[in-house]
Amino acid sequence: MTSPSATPANLVALLDGTVVDVASPLIRADDLGLVRGDGIFDVAHGHNGRVPGLEAHLGRLADSARILVLPEPDFDGYRRAVDALVEAWDWQAEPEALIRMVFTRGPEAGGDPTSFVMIAPVSATAKREREGVRVVVLDRGMEGEGIVDLPWLLPGAKSLSYGINMAAKRWAVANGADDALFITPSGRLLEGPTSTLVVDLDGALRTPTQDGILKSITLEDLFAKGPAAGLDVAFADLQLADLDRIRGAWLLSSGRILAPITHLDGKPVPRSPLHDELARVLEVPGA
Amino acid sequence: MTSPSATPANLVALLDGTVVDVASPLIRADDLGLVRGDGIFDVAHGHNGRVPGLEAHLGRLADSARILVLPEPDFDGYRRAVDALVEAWDWQAEPEALIRMVFTRGPEAGGDPTSFVMIAPVSATAKREREGVRVVVLDRGMEGEGIVDLPWLLPGAKSLSYGINMAAKRWAVANGADDALFITPSGRLLEGPTSTLVVDLDGALRTPTQDGILKSITLEDLFAKGPAAGLDVAFADLQLADLDRIRGAWLLSSGRILAPITHLDGKPVPRSPLHDELARVLEVPGA
């Protein structure tokens, strides 16, 4: 545990740039984001006063809004709120922070959508998991292929309805692991509850084809910067059996950025020889 | 539209019995119920100052809490809050109300779970749908059978993560209907996004076997009171093809109580000769 006095308090900003302490009540009890999970979010990584992925995350927020038939997010307002939080944050005390943009359908009784941004430190757990995560494989209960044709299942949206994602993480922790990897009933590899899978197959980096699963900004970063660093990155149709022949695997997400998988269902997973290069390309702090 | 001045304002009560207007900010921005849909709810029907199903709904709230690994809800606190709202509500102006109990995992930064109760009028839409609902059939993307063995999918919990349920209703409305009926990819009938299906098959009332789908309190009421009224009510494994031979069908839920299906994917559905008896047994206001 780090000393709590060293950590800045989490903050919230409204889109007009007003910053408030996260402990003040801000949201109506009948907000549809709360009572129906009817809204979207996105999380960007901040480091030493910079939020390099902000525009990509705003772009994905807009994609999520379209999928949920929400109005277009107020991009300038979100930028203003992020700027205010970056200004208010103590980057000396806490050089890494998560910046979470939230957008809900607003009060059930009627009214405007709810928009705000929060800032919080990258947790000690997330930082520790950059050294390694133990992962359990969990059946997501649905095949992925057809889902793009079933828009009411909100494929590809980062919706606030993350109850199952949280339950999968809880299940993992209750069963001696740190995180989960979802597969389809037929054994196709999907994604983690809050992350994207990348595996090393004989030196080639492969990640599950993203139809019906969330587009990963960290992965886009890898696609953009990997080839110049000599990394071969591509989508692939990955099956459970492929996990028996991997040379290494990672979970990618905005907070941890890159978490090497050390165990899958209790079985050790080697650390890929590409790990250090990958950490460099993705600019993992401390790497 | 009824005159807005005739409708009491929606209210919220805390578990100590304090009543506040729903328009006052009450919830922290980092409440896990909001940012992760990580919480549960239940909705009871109030009529003329009485909430007959309250204990059954509290029981289901406790079931949901167990499935989400939340603490046991404070039953006395919820009863106190409901009493306070029943006392504060203007039942003369609005004889029917929905009483929604909410329970979340609390602030992400740590702290107690969040608990409150809300009261709002039964909407004009819900009342109108007691006369009939047009329903579209939507693929839920997953088979039901195995789900009871996948606890991380939260089978049977009334979680706040209702994003897909809301999206299915939006899809229905955008496609000229009022509501949806979920089926599995293989064509087994499941439930509506916020309701339970009952069909009349040659005078027998049948409802989909409830493994992995939400236990319905209105249905329990029908099971309890139906036989004495001569109604044959039972669970059954219902398939899409069964919809071609029904004599009538309904969606059951706490607000509408009983909504006869008039159309399925645009095809007219007859009104069952059992409708009036069913409405009487379920004490549908005005029936």
Coordinates of C-alpha atoms in Angstrom, one line a residue:
Chain A
M1 CA 0.0 0.0 0.0
T2 CA 1.2 3.5 -0.8
S3 CA 0.5 6.2 1.8
P4 CA -3.0 7.6 1.2
S5 CA -1.8 11.1 1.9
A6 CA 0.5 10.9 -1.1
T7 CA -2.3 10.2 -3.5
P8 CA -4.4 13.1 -4.9
A9 CA -8.1 12.8 -4.3
N10 CA -10.1 11.6 -7.3
L11 CA -11.8 14.5 -9.1
V12 CA -14.8 15.0 -11.5
A13 CA -15.2 17.6 -14.1
L14 CA -18.3 18.8 -15.8
L15 CA -18.2 19.7 -19.5
D16 CA -18.0 23.4 -18.7
G17 CA -14.7 22.8 -17.0
T18 CA -15.9 22.9 -13.4
V19 CA -13.9 20.5 -11.2
V20 CA -15.5 19.0 -8.1
D21 CA -14.4 16.4 -5.6
V22 CA -15.7 12.9 -6.5
A23 CA -17.2 12.6 -3.0
S24 CA -19.9 15.3 -3.7
P25 CA -23.2 13.9 -4.9
L26 CA -23.5 14.7 -8.6
I27 CA -26.0 12.4 -10.2
R28 CA -29.8 12.1 -9.9
A29 CA -31.1 8.8 -8.5
D30 CA -33.1 8.3 -11.7
D31 CA -30.3 8.7 -14.1
L32 CA -30.7 6.1 -16.8
G33 CA -27.0 5.4 -16.6
L34 CA -27.5 4.3 -13.0
V35 CA -30.9 2.6 -13.0
R36 CA -30.6 1.0 -16.5
G37 CA -26.9 0.9 -17.2
D38 CA -28.0 3.0 -20.2
G39 CA -25.0 5.0 -21.2
I40 CA -21.4 4.7 -22.4
F41 CA -17.9 5.4 -21.2
D42 CA -14.3 5.4 -22.3
V43 CA -11.0 5.5 -20.4
A44 CA -7.8 7.1 -21.4
H45 CA -4.4 6.9 -19.8
G46 CA -2.7 10.1 -18.5
H47 CA 1.0 10.3 -17.8
N48 CA 3.0 13.2 -16.6
G49 CA 0.3 15.7 -17.6
R50 CA -0.3 14.3 -21.1
V51 CA -3.2 12.2 -22.4
P52 CA -1.9 11.0 -25.8
G53 CA -4.8 8.8 -26.6
L54 CA -7.6 11.3 -25.9
E55 CA -8.8 11.9 -29.5
A56 CA -8.9 8.1 -30.2
H57 CA -10.9 7.6 -27.0
L58 CA -13.3 10.4 -28.0
G59 CA -13.7 8.7 -31.3
R60 CA -14.6 5.4 -29.7
L61 CA -17.0 7.3 -27.4
A62 CA -18.7 8.6 -30.5
D63 CA -18.9 5.1 -31.9
S64 CA -20.4 3.8 -28.7
A65 CA -22.9 6.7 -28.8
R66 CA -24.0 5.7 -32.3
I67 CA -24.5 2.1 -31.3
L68 CA -26.7 3.1 -28.3
V69 CA -28.6 5.7 -30.3
L70 CA -27.4 8.5 -28.0
P71 CA -26.8 12.1 -29.3
E72 CA -23.3 12.9 -30.5
P73 CA -21.0 13.6 -27.5
D74 CA -20.0 17.2 -26.9
F75 CA -16.3 16.7 -28.0
D76 CA -15.3 20.2 -27.1
G77 CA -16.9 19.9 -23.7
Y78 CA -15.1 16.6 -23.0
R79 CA -11.8 18.2 -24.1
R80 CA -12.5 21.1 -21.8
A81 CA -13.3 18.8 -18.8
V82 CA -10.1 16.7 -19.5
D83 CA -8.0 19.8 -19.7
A84 CA -9.4 21.0 -16.4
L85 CA -8.7 17.7 -14.7
V86 CA -5.1 17.5 -16.2
E87 CA -4.6 21.0 -14.8
A88 CA -6.0 20.1 -11.4
W89 CA -4.2 16.8 -11.0
D90 CA -1.0 16.5 -9.0
W91 CA 1.2 14.7 -11.5
Q92 CA 4.3 15.0 -9.2
A93 CA 2.5 13.0 -6.5
E94 CA 0.9 10.6 -9.0
P95 CA 2.4 10.5 -12.5
E96 CA -0.1 8.1 -13.9
A97 CA -3.9 8.6 -13.9
L98 CA -7.0 7.1 -15.6
I99 CA -9.3 9.6 -17.3
R100 CA -12.8 8.2 -17.6
M101 CA -15.4 9.9 -19.8
V102 CA -19.0 9.0 -19.0
F103 CA -22.1 9.8 -21.1
T104 CA -25.6 8.6 -20.1
R105 CA -29.1 9.0 -21.5
G106 CA -29.9 11.3 -18.6
P107 CA -32.7 11.3 -16.1
E108 CA -35.5 8.9 -16.6
A109 CA -38.1 11.6 -15.9
G110 CA -36.7 13.5 -19.0
G111 CA -33.9 15.9 -19.6
D112 CA -30.5 16.2 -21.2
P113 CA -27.9 13.4 -21.3
T114 CA -25.5 13.3 -18.4
S115 CA -21.8 14.0 -19.2
F116 CA -18.8 14.1 -17.0
V117 CA -15.1 13.1 -16.8
M118 CA -13.3 11.6 -13.8
I119 CA -9.7 11.3 -12.9
A120 CA -8.2 8.7 -10.6
P121 CA -4.8 7.2 -10.0
V122 CA -3.8 4.0 -11.9
S123 CA -4.3 1.5 -9.2
A124 CA -1.5 -0.4 -7.5
T125 CA -3.1 -3.6 -8.7
A126 CA -3.0 -2.4 -12.3
K127 CA 0.7 -1.4 -12.0
R128 CA 1.5 -4.8 -10.4
E129 CA -0.3 -6.6 -13.2
R130 CA 2.2 -5.2 -15.7
E131 CA 4.5 -7.8 -14.2
G132 CA 2.1 -10.6 -14.8
V133 CA -1.6 -11.7 -14.6
R134 CA -3.1 -15.1 -13.8
V135 CA -6.1 -15.6 -16.1
V136 CA -9.0 -18.0 -16.0
V137 CA -10.8 -18.9 -19.2
L138 CA -14.6 -18.3 -19.0
D139 CA -17.4 -19.1 -21.4
R140 CA -19.1 -15.9 -22.5
G141 CA -22.3 -17.9 -23.3
M142 CA -22.6 -16.6 -26.9
E143 CA -20.9 -17.2 -30.2
G144 CA -19.4 -14.0 -31.6
E145 CA -19.9 -14.3 -35.4
G146 CA -23.5 -13.5 -35.7
I147 CA -23.5 -10.7 -33.2
V148 CA -22.7 -7.9 -35.6
D149 CA -26.1 -8.6 -37.2
L150 CA -27.9 -8.2 -33.8
P151 CA -27.5 -4.5 -33.0
W152 CA -29.7 -4.7 -29.9
L153 CA -26.9 -6.7 -28.3
L154 CA -24.8 -3.5 -28.6
P155 CA -21.8 -5.2 -30.2
G156 CA -18.7 -3.0 -30.1
A157 CA -20.1 -0.5 -27.7
K158 CA -18.4 0.4 -24.4
S159 CA -21.6 0.5 -22.5
L160 CA -22.1 1.2 -18.8
S161 CA -23.7 -2.2 -18.5
Y162 CA -20.5 -3.9 -17.3
G163 CA -22.2 -6.1 -14.7
I164 CA -21.1 -9.4 -16.4
N165 CA -17.6 -8.0 -17.0
M166 CA -17.2 -7.1 -13.3
A167 CA -18.7 -10.5 -12.3
A168 CA -16.1 -12.3 -14.4
K169 CA -13.3 -10.4 -12.7
R170 CA -14.8 -11.2 -9.3
W171 CA -15.0 -14.9 -10.3
A172 CA -11.4 -14.9 -11.4
V173 CA -10.2 -13.3 -8.1
A174 CA -12.4 -15.7 -6.0
N175 CA -10.7 -18.6 -7.9
G176 CA -7.1 -17.6 -7.3
A177 CA -6.6 -15.6 -10.5
D178 CA -6.5 -11.9 -11.4
D179 CA -8.5 -11.7 -14.6
A180 CA -10.5 -13.6 -17.1
L181 CA -10.5 -14.4 -20.8
F182 CA -13.8 -14.9 -22.5
I183 CA -14.3 -17.6 -25.1
T184 CA -17.4 -18.6 -27.1
P185 CA -19.2 -21.9 -26.2
S186 CA -17.5 -23.4 -29.3
G187 CA -14.0 -22.3 -28.0
R188 CA -13.2 -19.3 -30.1
L189 CA -11.1 -16.7 -28.1
L190 CA -12.8 -13.4 -27.6
E191 CA -11.4 -10.8 -25.1
G192 CA -11.0 -10.1 -21.4
P193 CA -13.8 -8.3 -19.4
T194 CA -11.8 -5.0 -19.6
S195 CA -9.0 -5.9 -22.0
T196 CA -7.9 -7.3 -25.4
L197 CA -5.9 -10.5 -25.9
V198 CA -2.7 -10.6 -27.9
V199 CA -0.7 -13.8 -28.3
D200 CA 2.7 -14.6 -29.6
L201 CA 2.5 -17.5 -32.1
D202 CA 6.0 -18.4 -33.3
G203 CA 7.0 -14.7 -33.2
A204 CA 3.8 -13.4 -34.8
L205 CA 1.5 -11.2 -32.6
R206 CA -2.1 -12.2 -33.2
T207 CA -5.3 -10.9 -31.7
P208 CA -8.9 -12.2 -32.0
T209 CA -10.8 -10.8 -35.0
Q210 CA -12.9 -7.9 -33.6
D211 CA -16.4 -8.4 -34.9
G212 CA -18.8 -8.0 -32.1
I213 CA -16.1 -7.3 -29.5
L214 CA -14.8 -4.0 -28.4
K215 CA -12.3 -2.1 -30.6
S216 CA -9.2 -1.6 -28.5
I217 CA -7.4 1.7 -28.6
T218 CA -4.2 0.2 -27.1
L219 CA -4.3 -2.4 -29.9
E220 CA -4.7 0.3 -32.5
D221 CA -1.6 1.9 -31.0
L222 CA 0.2 -1.4 -31.5
F223 CA -1.0 -1.8 -35.1
A224 CA 0.2 1.8 -35.8
K225 CA 3.6 1.5 -34.2
G226 CA 4.4 -2.2 -34.2
P227 CA 5.5 -2.7 -37.8
A228 CA 8.2 0.1 -37.6
A229 CA 9.6 -1.8 -34.6
G230 CA 9.6 -5.0 -36.6
L231 CA 6.6 -6.5 -34.9
D232 CA 4.2 -8.6 -37.1
V233 CA 0.7 -7.7 -35.8
A234 CA -2.5 -9.1 -37.3
F235 CA -6.1 -10.2 -36.5
A236 CA -6.7 -13.9 -36.5
D237 CA -9.4 -16.4 -35.8
L238 CA -8.0 -17.9 -32.6
Q239 CA -9.2 -21.0 -30.9
L240 CA -8.8 -22.4 -27.4
A241 CA -6.4 -25.0 -28.8
D242 CA -4.1 -22.2 -30.0
L243 CA -3.4 -21.4 -26.3
D244 CA -1.4 -24.7 -26.2
R245 CA 1.1 -23.5 -28.7
I246 CA 1.6 -19.8 -27.7
R247 CA 5.1 -18.5 -26.9
G248 CA 3.5 -15.8 -24.7
A249 CA 0.3 -13.8 -24.3
W250 CA -0.9 -10.4 -22.9
L251 CA -4.0 -8.5 -21.9
L252 CA -4.0 -5.0 -23.3
S253 CA -6.0 -2.2 -21.7
S254 CA -5.8 1.6 -21.0
G255 CA -4.8 1.3 -17.4
R256 CA -2.4 -1.6 -17.3
I257 CA -1.5 -1.0 -21.0
L258 CA 0.3 -4.3 -21.2
A259 CA -0.1 -7.2 -18.8
P260 CA 1.8 -10.4 -19.6
I261 CA -0.3 -13.6 -18.9
T262 CA 1.7 -15.8 -16.5
H263 CA -1.0 -18.5 -16.1
L264 CA -4.0 -19.7 -18.0
D265 CA -6.4 -21.8 -15.8
G266 CA -3.4 -22.4 -13.5
K267 CA -1.0 -23.7 -16.2
P268 CA 2.2 -21.5 -16.6
V269 CA 2.5 -19.4 -19.7
P270 CA 6.0 -18.5 -20.9
R271 CA 7.0 -14.9 -21.1
S272 CA 7.4 -14.0 -24.8
P273 CA 10.8 -12.9 -26.0
L274 CA 8.9 -10.0 -27.6
H275 CA 7.7 -8.6 -24.3
D276 CA 10.3 -5.9 -23.8
E277 CA 9.9 -4.6 -27.3
L278 CA 6.1 -4.6 -27.0
A279 CA 6.4 -2.7 -23.7
R280 CA 8.7 -0.1 -25.4
V281 CA 6.4 0.3 -28.4
L282 CA 3.3 0.8 -26.1
E283 CA 5.3 3.2 -23.9
V284 CA 4.5 1.3 -20.7
P285 CA 5.7 3.6 -17.9
G286 CA 8.9 2.2 -16.3
A287 CA 9.5 -0.1 -19.2
Chain B
M1 CA -51.3 12.9 -22.1
T2 CA -52.6 13.6 -18.7
S3 CA -52.0 17.1 -17.3
P4 CA -48.5 17.3 -15.8
S5 CA -49.7 19.3 -12.9
A6 CA -51.9 16.4 -11.8
T7 CA -48.9 14.0 -11.5
P8 CA -47.0 14.0 -8.2
A9 CA -43.2 14.6 -8.6
N10 CA -41.1 11.4 -8.5
L11 CA -39.5 11.0 -5.1
V12 CA -36.5 9.2 -3.6
A13 CA -36.1 7.8 -0.1
L14 CA -33.0 6.8 1.7
L15 CA -33.1 3.8 4.0
D16 CA -33.4 6.0 7.1
G17 CA -36.7 7.2 5.7
T18 CA -35.6 10.6 4.5
V19 CA -37.6 11.6 1.4
V20 CA -36.0 13.9 -1.3
D21 CA -37.0 15.1 -4.7
V22 CA -35.6 13.0 -7.5
A23 CA -34.2 16.1 -9.1
S24 CA -31.6 16.6 -6.3
P25 CA -28.2 15.1 -7.0
L26 CA -27.8 12.1 -4.7
I27 CA -25.2 9.7 -6.2
R28 CA -21.5 10.1 -6.5
A29 CA -20.1 10.1 -10.1
D30 CA -17.9 7.1 -9.2
D31 CA -20.7 4.9 -7.9
L32 CA -20.1 1.5 -9.3
G33 CA -23.8 1.2 -10.1
L34 CA -23.3 4.0 -12.5
V35 CA -19.9 3.5 -14.0
R36 CA -20.0 -0.3 -14.1
G37 CA -23.7 -1.2 -13.9
D38 CA -22.6 -3.1 -10.8
G39 CA -25.7 -3.3 -8.7
I40 CA -29.2 -4.6 -8.6
F41 CA -32.8 -3.4 -8.5
D42 CA -36.3 -4.5 -8.1
V43 CA -39.6 -2.9 -8.9
A44 CA -42.9 -3.4 -7.1
H45 CA -46.4 -2.1 -8.0
G46 CA -48.1 0.3 -5.7
H47 CA -51.9 0.8 -5.9
N48 CA -54.0 3.1 -3.7
G49 CA -51.4 3.2 -1.0
R50 CA -50.7 -0.5 -0.9
V51 CA -47.6 -2.4 -2.2
P52 CA -48.8 -6.0 -1.9
G53 CA -45.8 -7.6 -3.6
L54 CA -43.2 -5.8 -1.5
E55 CA -41.9 -8.8 0.5
A56 CA -41.6 -11.0 -2.7
H57 CA -39.7 -8.2 -4.4
L58 CA -37.4 -7.8 -1.4
G59 CA -36.8 -11.6 -1.5
R60 CA -35.8 -11.3 -5.2
L61 CA -33.6 -8.4 -4.4
A62 CA -31.8 -10.6 -1.8
D63 CA -31.5 -13.4 -4.5
S64 CA -30.0 -10.8 -6.9
A65 CA -27.6 -9.6 -4.2
R66 CA -26.4 -13.2 -3.6
I67 CA -25.8 -13.7 -7.4
L68 CA -23.7 -10.5 -7.6
V69 CA -21.9 -11.3 -4.3
L70 CA -23.2 -8.1 -2.7
P71 CA -24.0 -7.9 1.1
E72 CA -27.5 -8.8 2.2
P73 CA -29.8 -5.8 1.6
D74 CA -31.0 -4.0 4.7
F75 CA -34.6 -5.2 4.5
D76 CA -35.8 -3.1 7.4
G77 CA -34.3 -0.1 5.8
Y78 CA -35.9 -0.8 2.4
R79 CA -39.3 -1.3 4.2
R80 CA -38.8 2.0 6.0
A81 CA -38.0 3.8 2.7
V82 CA -41.0 2.3 1.0
D83 CA -43.3 3.3 3.9
A84 CA -42.0 6.8 3.7
L85 CA -42.6 7.0 0.0
V86 CA -46.1 5.4 0.3
E87 CA -46.8 8.1 3.0
A88 CA -45.5 10.9 0.8
W89 CA -47.2 9.9 -2.4
D90 CA -50.4 11.5 -3.5
W91 CA -52.5 8.4 -4.3
Q92 CA -55.6 10.5 -5.0
A93 CA -53.8 12.2 -7.8
E94 CA -52.0 9.1 -9.0
P95 CA -53.5 5.8 -7.7
E96 CA -50.8 3.7 -9.4
A97 CA -47.0 3.9 -8.8
L98 CA -43.9 2.0 -9.4
I99 CA -41.6 1.5 -6.4
R100 CA -38.0 0.8 -7.4
M101 CA -35.5 -0.5 -5.0
V102 CA -31.9 0.1 -6.0
F103 CA -28.7 -1.4 -4.4
T104 CA -25.2 -0.8 -5.8
R105 CA -21.7 -1.8 -4.8
G106 CA -21.1 1.8 -3.8
P107 CA -18.3 4.2 -4.7
E108 CA -15.4 2.9 -6.7
A109 CA -13.0 4.7 -4.3
G110 CA -14.4 2.6 -1.5
G111 CA -17.3 2.9 1.0
D112 CA -20.6 1.4 1.8
P113 CA -23.1 0.1 -0.9
T114 CA -25.6 2.6 -2.1
S115 CA -29.2 1.9 -1.3
F116 CA -32.3 3.9 -2.1
V117 CA -35.9 3.6 -3.2
M118 CA -37.8 5.6 -5.9
I119 CA -41.4 6.2 -6.6
A120 CA -42.8 7.2 -9.9
P121 CA -46.2 7.0 -11.6
V122 CA -47.0 4.0 -13.8
S123 CA -46.5 5.6 -17.2
A124 CA -49.3 6.3 -19.7
T125 CA -47.5 3.9 -22.1
A126 CA -47.6 1.1 -19.6
K127 CA -51.3 1.6 -18.9
R128 CA -52.0 1.7 -22.6
E129 CA -50.1 -1.5 -23.2
R130 CA -52.5 -3.3 -20.9
E131 CA -54.8 -3.0 -24.0
G132 CA -52.2 -4.6 -26.2
V133 CA -48.6 -4.7 -27.3
R134 CA -46.9 -5.3 -30.6
V135 CA -43.9 -7.5 -30.1
V136 CA -40.8 -8.2 -32.3
V137 CA -38.9 -11.4 -31.8
L138 CA -35.2 -10.8 -31.2
D139 CA -32.3 -13.3 -31.0
R140 CA -30.6 -13.0 -27.5
G141 CA -27.4 -14.4 -28.9
M142 CA -27.1 -17.1 -26.4
E143 CA -28.6 -20.5 -25.6
G144 CA -30.2 -20.6 -22.2
E145 CA -29.6 -24.1 -21.0
G146 CA -26.0 -24.0 -19.9
I147 CA -26.2 -20.5 -18.4
V148 CA -27.1 -21.7 -14.9
D149 CA -23.6 -23.2 -14.8
L150 CA -21.9 -19.9 -15.8
P151 CA -22.4 -17.8 -12.7
W152 CA -20.3 -14.9 -14.0
L153 CA -23.1 -14.3 -16.6
L154 CA -25.3 -13.5 -13.6
P155 CA -28.2 -15.7 -14.6
G156 CA -31.4 -14.9 -12.7
A157 CA -30.2 -11.6 -11.3
K158 CA -32.0 -8.3 -11.8
S159 CA -28.8 -6.4 -12.4
L160 CA -28.5 -2.6 -13.2
S161 CA -26.7 -3.6 -16.4
Y162 CA -29.9 -3.4 -18.5
G163 CA -28.2 -1.8 -21.5
I164 CA -29.1 -4.6 -23.9
N165 CA -32.7 -4.8 -22.5
M166 CA -33.1 -1.1 -23.2
A167 CA -31.6 -1.4 -26.6
A168 CA -34.0 -4.2 -27.5
K169 CA -36.9 -2.0 -26.5
R170 CA -35.5 0.9 -28.6
W171 CA -35.1 -1.5 -31.5
A172 CA -38.7 -2.6 -31.2
V173 CA -40.0 0.9 -31.1
A174 CA -37.8 2.0 -34.0
N175 CA -39.3 -0.9 -36.0
G176 CA -43.0 -0.1 -35.4
A177 CA -43.5 -2.3 -32.3
D178 CA -43.7 -1.7 -28.6
D179 CA -41.6 -4.4 -27.0
A180 CA -39.5 -7.4 -27.7
L181 CA -39.4 -11.1 -27.0
F182 CA -36.0 -12.7 -26.7
I183 CA -35.3 -16.2 -28.2
T184 CA -32.2 -18.3 -28.3
P185 CA -30.2 -18.7 -31.5
S186 CA -31.8 -22.2 -31.8
G187 CA -35.3 -20.8 -31.4
R188 CA -36.2 -21.4 -27.8
L189 CA -38.5 -18.7 -26.3
L190 CA -37.0 -16.8 -23.4
E191 CA -38.5 -13.6 -22.0
G192 CA -39.0 -9.9 -22.8
P193 CA -36.4 -7.3 -21.9
T194 CA -38.5 -6.3 -18.9
S195 CA -41.2 -9.0 -18.8
T196 CA -42.1 -12.6 -18.8
L197 CA -44.0 -14.4 -21.6
V198 CA -47.1 -16.4 -21.0
V199 CA -49.0 -18.2 -23.8
D200 CA -52.3 -19.8 -24.1
L201 CA -51.9 -23.2 -25.8
D202 CA -55.3 -24.8 -26.2
G203 CA -56.5 -23.3 -22.9
A204 CA -53.4 -24.1 -21.0
L205 CA -51.2 -21.2 -19.8
R206 CA -47.5 -22.0 -20.4
T207 CA -44.4 -19.9 -19.7
P208 CA -40.8 -20.6 -20.6
T209 CA -38.8 -22.7 -18.1
Q210 CA -36.9 -20.3 -15.9
D211 CA -33.4 -21.5 -15.9
G212 CA -31.1 -18.7 -16.5
I213 CA -33.9 -16.1 -17.0
L214 CA -35.3 -13.8 -14.4
K215 CA -37.8 -15.2 -11.9
S216 CA -41.0 -13.2 -12.3
I217 CA -42.9 -12.1 -9.2
T218 CA -46.1 -11.4 -11.3
L219 CA -45.8 -15.0 -12.6
E220 CA -45.4 -16.3 -9.1
D221 CA -48.6 -14.5 -8.3
L222 CA -50.3 -16.2 -11.2
F223 CA -49.0 -19.6 -10.1
A224 CA -50.3 -18.9 -6.6
K225 CA -53.8 -17.7 -7.5
G226 CA -54.4 -19.2 -11.0
P227 CA -55.4 -22.8 -10.0
A228 CA -58.1 -21.6 -7.6
A229 CA -59.6 -19.7 -10.6
G230 CA -59.5 -22.8 -12.8
L231 CA -56.4 -21.7 -14.7
D232 CA -53.9 -24.4 -15.7
V233 CA -50.5 -22.7 -15.3
A234 CA -47.1 -24.5 -15.9
F235 CA -43.6 -24.1 -17.1
A236 CA -42.8 -25.5 -20.5
D237 CA -40.0 -25.7 -23.0
L238 CA -41.4 -23.4 -25.6
Q239 CA -40.1 -23.1 -29.2
L240 CA -40.6 -20.4 -31.9
A241 CA -42.8 -22.8 -33.8
D242 CA -45.2 -22.9 -30.8
L243 CA -46.1 -19.3 -31.5
D244 CA -47.9 -20.5 -34.7
R245 CA -50.4 -22.4 -32.6
I246 CA -51.1 -20.1 -29.6
R247 CA -54.6 -18.9 -28.8
G248 CA -53.2 -15.8 -27.2
A249 CA -50.1 -14.5 -25.4
W250 CA -49.1 -11.9 -22.8
L251 CA -46.1 -10.1 -21.3
L252 CA -46.2 -10.0 -17.5
S253 CA -44.3 -7.4 -15.6
S254 CA -44.7 -5.3 -12.4
G255 CA -45.8 -2.0 -14.1
R256 CA -48.1 -3.2 -16.9
I257 CA -48.9 -6.4 -14.9
L258 CA -50.5 -8.0 -17.9
A259 CA -50.1 -6.9 -21.5
P260 CA -51.8 -9.0 -24.2
I261 CA -49.7 -9.4 -27.3
T262 CA -51.6 -8.2 -30.4
H263 CA -48.9 -8.8 -33.0
L264 CA -45.7 -10.9 -33.2
D265 CA -43.3 -9.6 -35.9
G266 CA -46.3 -7.9 -37.5
K267 CA -48.6 -10.9 -37.6
P268 CA -51.8 -10.6 -35.6
V269 CA -52.2 -12.7 -32.4
P270 CA -55.7 -13.5 -31.2
R271 CA -56.8 -12.3 -27.8
S272 CA -57.1 -15.4 -25.6
P273 CA -60.6 -16.2 -24.2
L274 CA -58.8 -16.4 -20.8
H275 CA -57.7 -12.8 -20.9
D276 CA -60.4 -11.4 -18.6
E277 CA -60.0 -14.1 -16.0
L278 CA -56.2 -13.6 -16.0
A279 CA -56.6 -9.8 -15.6
R280 CA -59.0 -10.5 -12.7
V281 CA -56.6 -13.0 -11.0
L282 CA -53.7 -10.6 -11.3
E283 CA -55.8 -7.6 -10.1
V284 CA -55.0 -5.4 -13.1
P285 CA -56.3 -2.0 -12.1
G286 CA -59.5 -1.2 -14.1
A287 CA -59.9 -4.9 -15.1

